[in-house]
Amino acid sequence: MRVQRFEPFLKALIPVSGGGVIREAKTFAEAGFKGAGPYGLIVSFASGGSLYANIVSSAPPGGDDHTQPETIVEGEPPTPVPLPDLELSGGKVRTRDVEQYLRALILNSGNPEVAAVRVLSEKDGFHKYGMNIEFHRRNVCHLYFLQTLPAGRTPQSGQDYQWLEAM
């Protein structure tokens, strides 16, 4: 799944409601956000905090000619997992809980293009939060938590990848 299809797919999975922890999900384009690549989501929480998640992708082996229609490859969808509770604690939502919640939404979607989802908090690397979504097509979409912001804050250049434990 190319990033152009993954972004709206992920946005559609995120439940937003006036009474829930997640209040809104917008694409970077919808929000007019230009502080990262063209693809990503801004998720706003009942705490007033927000997550800016950048989405980039890597091509399958042999490359990907974007002048041609995307080749869709389906296989066995991942095994569903229990959907973790997403709740406010001390008026904030924990960043790791959001990561696990988004992972479960993708795994539980039943999408036959998705092969696996690996969260970044479970491995050592530069990115502390986010995930790699692997597809049967053998490409990967990388969802990097760009900025995690408390209530009343807006993204600032130079603060990318300086994660809060809770928003």
Short mmCIF file of C-alpha atoms in Angstrom, two decimals:
data_model
loop_
_atom_site.label_atom_id
_atom_site.label_comp_id
_atom_site.label_asym_id
_atom_site.label_seq_id
_atom_site.Cartn_x
_atom_site.Cartn_y
_atom_site.Cartn_z
CA MET A 1 0.00 0.00 0.00
CA ARG A 2 1.48 3.28 -1.07
CA VAL A 3 1.56 6.15 1.42
CA GLN A 4 -1.08 8.02 -0.60
CA ARG A 5 -3.59 5.27 0.27
CA PHE A 6 -2.23 4.47 3.72
CA GLU A 7 -2.80 7.98 5.11
CA PRO A 8 -6.60 8.02 4.50
CA PHE A 9 -6.83 4.35 5.50
CA LEU A 10 -5.29 5.10 8.91
CA LYS A 11 -7.31 8.27 9.41
CA ALA A 12 -10.54 6.34 8.76
CA LEU A 13 -9.61 3.80 11.47
CA ILE A 14 -9.28 6.43 14.22
CA PRO A 15 -12.54 6.83 16.12
CA VAL A 16 -13.24 10.43 17.07
CA SER A 17 -16.03 11.51 19.37
CA GLY A 18 -16.94 14.35 21.65
CA GLY A 19 -16.82 12.07 24.69
CA GLY A 20 -13.76 10.00 23.84
CA VAL A 21 -10.05 10.55 24.43
CA ILE A 22 -9.44 11.20 20.72
CA ARG A 23 -11.26 14.34 19.66
CA GLU A 24 -10.04 14.87 16.10
CA ALA A 25 -7.81 13.41 13.40
CA LYS A 26 -6.73 15.49 10.40
CA THR A 27 -4.23 14.91 7.65
CA PHE A 28 -1.33 17.34 7.36
CA ALA A 29 -2.93 18.65 4.15
CA GLU A 30 -6.32 19.20 5.81
CA ALA A 31 -4.66 21.13 8.63
CA GLY A 32 -2.33 23.08 6.32
CA PHE A 33 0.68 21.72 8.25
CA LYS A 34 3.90 22.05 6.28
CA GLY A 35 6.47 21.26 8.97
CA ALA A 36 7.21 17.76 7.63
CA GLY A 37 6.63 15.67 4.53
CA PRO A 38 3.32 15.81 2.67
CA TYR A 39 1.77 12.83 4.47
CA GLY A 40 0.87 12.58 8.12
CA LEU A 41 -1.83 12.90 10.73
CA ILE A 42 -2.53 15.31 13.54
CA VAL A 43 -4.43 13.62 16.34
CA SER A 44 -5.98 15.86 19.01
CA PHE A 45 -6.91 14.55 22.44
CA ALA A 46 -9.44 15.46 25.14
CA SER A 47 -6.46 16.58 27.25
CA GLY A 48 -5.84 19.39 24.77
CA GLY A 49 -2.60 17.72 23.72
CA SER A 50 -1.83 16.55 20.21
CA LEU A 51 0.29 14.14 18.23
CA TYR A 52 1.87 15.05 14.89
CA ALA A 53 2.73 11.80 13.12
CA ASN A 54 4.71 11.91 9.88
CA ILE A 55 4.14 9.12 7.34
CA VAL A 56 6.85 8.10 4.88
CA SER A 57 7.30 4.91 2.93
CA SER A 58 9.92 2.66 1.47
CA ALA A 59 9.49 0.89 -1.86
CA PRO A 60 9.22 -2.86 -2.26
CA PRO A 61 12.30 -4.72 -3.52
CA GLY A 62 12.91 -3.75 -7.13
CA GLY A 63 11.47 -0.27 -6.63
CA ASP A 64 8.10 1.28 -7.34
CA ASP A 65 7.32 3.16 -10.54
CA HIS A 66 4.87 5.86 -9.44
CA THR A 67 4.00 6.62 -13.05
CA GLN A 68 2.21 3.26 -13.10
CA PRO A 69 -0.86 2.18 -11.13
CA GLU A 70 -0.06 0.61 -7.79
CA THR A 71 0.18 -3.18 -7.72
CA ILE A 72 -2.00 -4.37 -4.86
CA VAL A 73 -0.85 -7.57 -3.17
CA GLU A 74 -3.07 -9.28 -0.62
CA GLY A 75 -2.36 -12.05 1.82
CA GLU A 76 -3.40 -13.25 5.22
CA PRO A 77 -4.22 -10.25 7.43
CA PRO A 78 -2.47 -10.06 10.80
CA THR A 79 -4.03 -11.74 13.81
CA PRO A 80 -6.25 -9.26 15.68
CA VAL A 81 -5.13 -8.14 19.13
CA PRO A 82 -7.08 -6.79 22.11
CA LEU A 83 -7.75 -3.07 21.68
CA PRO A 84 -6.01 -1.37 24.62
CA ASP A 85 -7.88 1.21 26.64
CA LEU A 86 -6.99 4.75 25.76
CA GLU A 87 -7.68 6.91 28.77
CA LEU A 88 -6.58 10.09 30.45
CA SER A 89 -4.38 9.76 33.50
CA GLY A 90 -3.68 12.93 35.41
CA GLY A 91 -5.45 14.81 32.62
CA LYS A 92 -3.10 13.45 29.93
CA VAL A 93 -2.88 10.52 27.56
CA ARG A 94 0.33 8.47 27.57
CA THR A 95 2.28 8.50 24.30
CA ARG A 96 3.07 4.76 24.53
CA ASP A 97 -0.65 4.01 24.97
CA VAL A 98 -1.44 5.98 21.81
CA GLU A 99 1.24 4.03 19.94
CA GLN A 100 -0.21 0.69 21.10
CA TYR A 101 -3.76 1.84 20.34
CA LEU A 102 -2.92 2.87 16.75
CA ARG A 103 -1.07 -0.44 16.26
CA ALA A 104 -4.14 -2.38 17.39
CA LEU A 105 -6.43 -0.38 15.10
CA ILE A 106 -4.28 -1.29 12.10
CA LEU A 107 -3.89 -4.95 13.09
CA ASN A 108 -7.61 -5.30 13.81
CA SER A 109 -8.67 -3.69 10.53
CA GLY A 110 -8.56 -7.04 8.75
CA ASN A 111 -6.93 -5.35 5.77
CA PRO A 112 -5.48 -8.15 3.59
CA GLU A 113 -2.69 -5.84 2.36
CA VAL A 114 -1.22 -5.49 5.88
CA ALA A 115 1.33 -8.17 6.82
CA ALA A 116 2.65 -6.87 10.18
CA VAL A 117 2.92 -3.82 12.42
CA ARG A 118 6.00 -3.24 14.57
CA VAL A 119 6.06 -0.48 17.16
CA LEU A 120 9.25 1.50 17.60
CA SER A 121 9.06 1.74 21.40
CA GLU A 122 9.83 -1.98 21.57
CA LYS A 123 13.23 -1.69 19.89
CA ASP A 124 16.32 0.44 20.18
CA GLY A 125 16.67 3.14 17.59
CA PHE A 126 16.48 6.86 16.97
CA HIS A 127 12.68 6.95 16.91
CA LYS A 128 11.30 6.29 20.37
CA TYR A 129 7.64 6.18 19.25
CA GLY A 130 5.87 5.24 16.05
CA MET A 131 5.58 2.11 13.97
CA ASN A 132 6.53 0.34 10.80
CA ILE A 133 3.60 -1.07 8.86
CA GLU A 134 4.71 -3.91 6.59
CA PHE A 135 2.59 -4.89 3.61
CA HIS A 136 2.33 -8.11 1.62
CA ARG A 137 3.59 -6.05 -1.31
CA ARG A 138 6.87 -5.95 0.68
CA ASN A 139 6.91 -2.18 1.07
CA VAL A 140 6.75 -0.42 4.43
CA CYS A 141 4.98 2.72 5.65
CA HIS A 142 6.78 4.34 8.56
CA LEU A 143 4.62 6.28 11.02
CA TYR A 144 7.01 8.47 13.01
CA PHE A 145 5.76 10.43 16.00
CA LEU A 146 7.15 13.79 14.95
CA GLN A 147 5.94 15.94 17.86
CA THR A 148 3.93 15.20 20.98
CA LEU A 149 2.50 18.40 22.38
CA PRO A 150 0.78 19.34 25.64
CA ALA A 151 -2.39 21.45 25.75
CA GLY A 152 -1.95 24.95 24.35
CA ARG A 153 1.22 24.21 22.38
CA THR A 154 1.72 24.28 18.63
CA PRO A 155 4.53 22.60 16.71
CA GLN A 156 7.85 24.41 16.74
CA SER A 157 10.70 23.85 14.33
CA GLY A 158 13.70 22.33 16.03
CA GLN A 159 11.52 20.30 18.44
CA ASP A 160 10.94 17.26 16.23
CA TYR A 161 11.52 13.90 17.91
CA GLN A 162 11.60 15.34 21.45
CA TRP A 163 8.77 13.21 22.76
CA LEU A 164 6.68 13.75 25.84
CA GLU A 165 5.76 10.68 27.88
CA ALA A 166 2.19 12.02 28.02
CA MET A 167 0.24 14.68 26.12
#
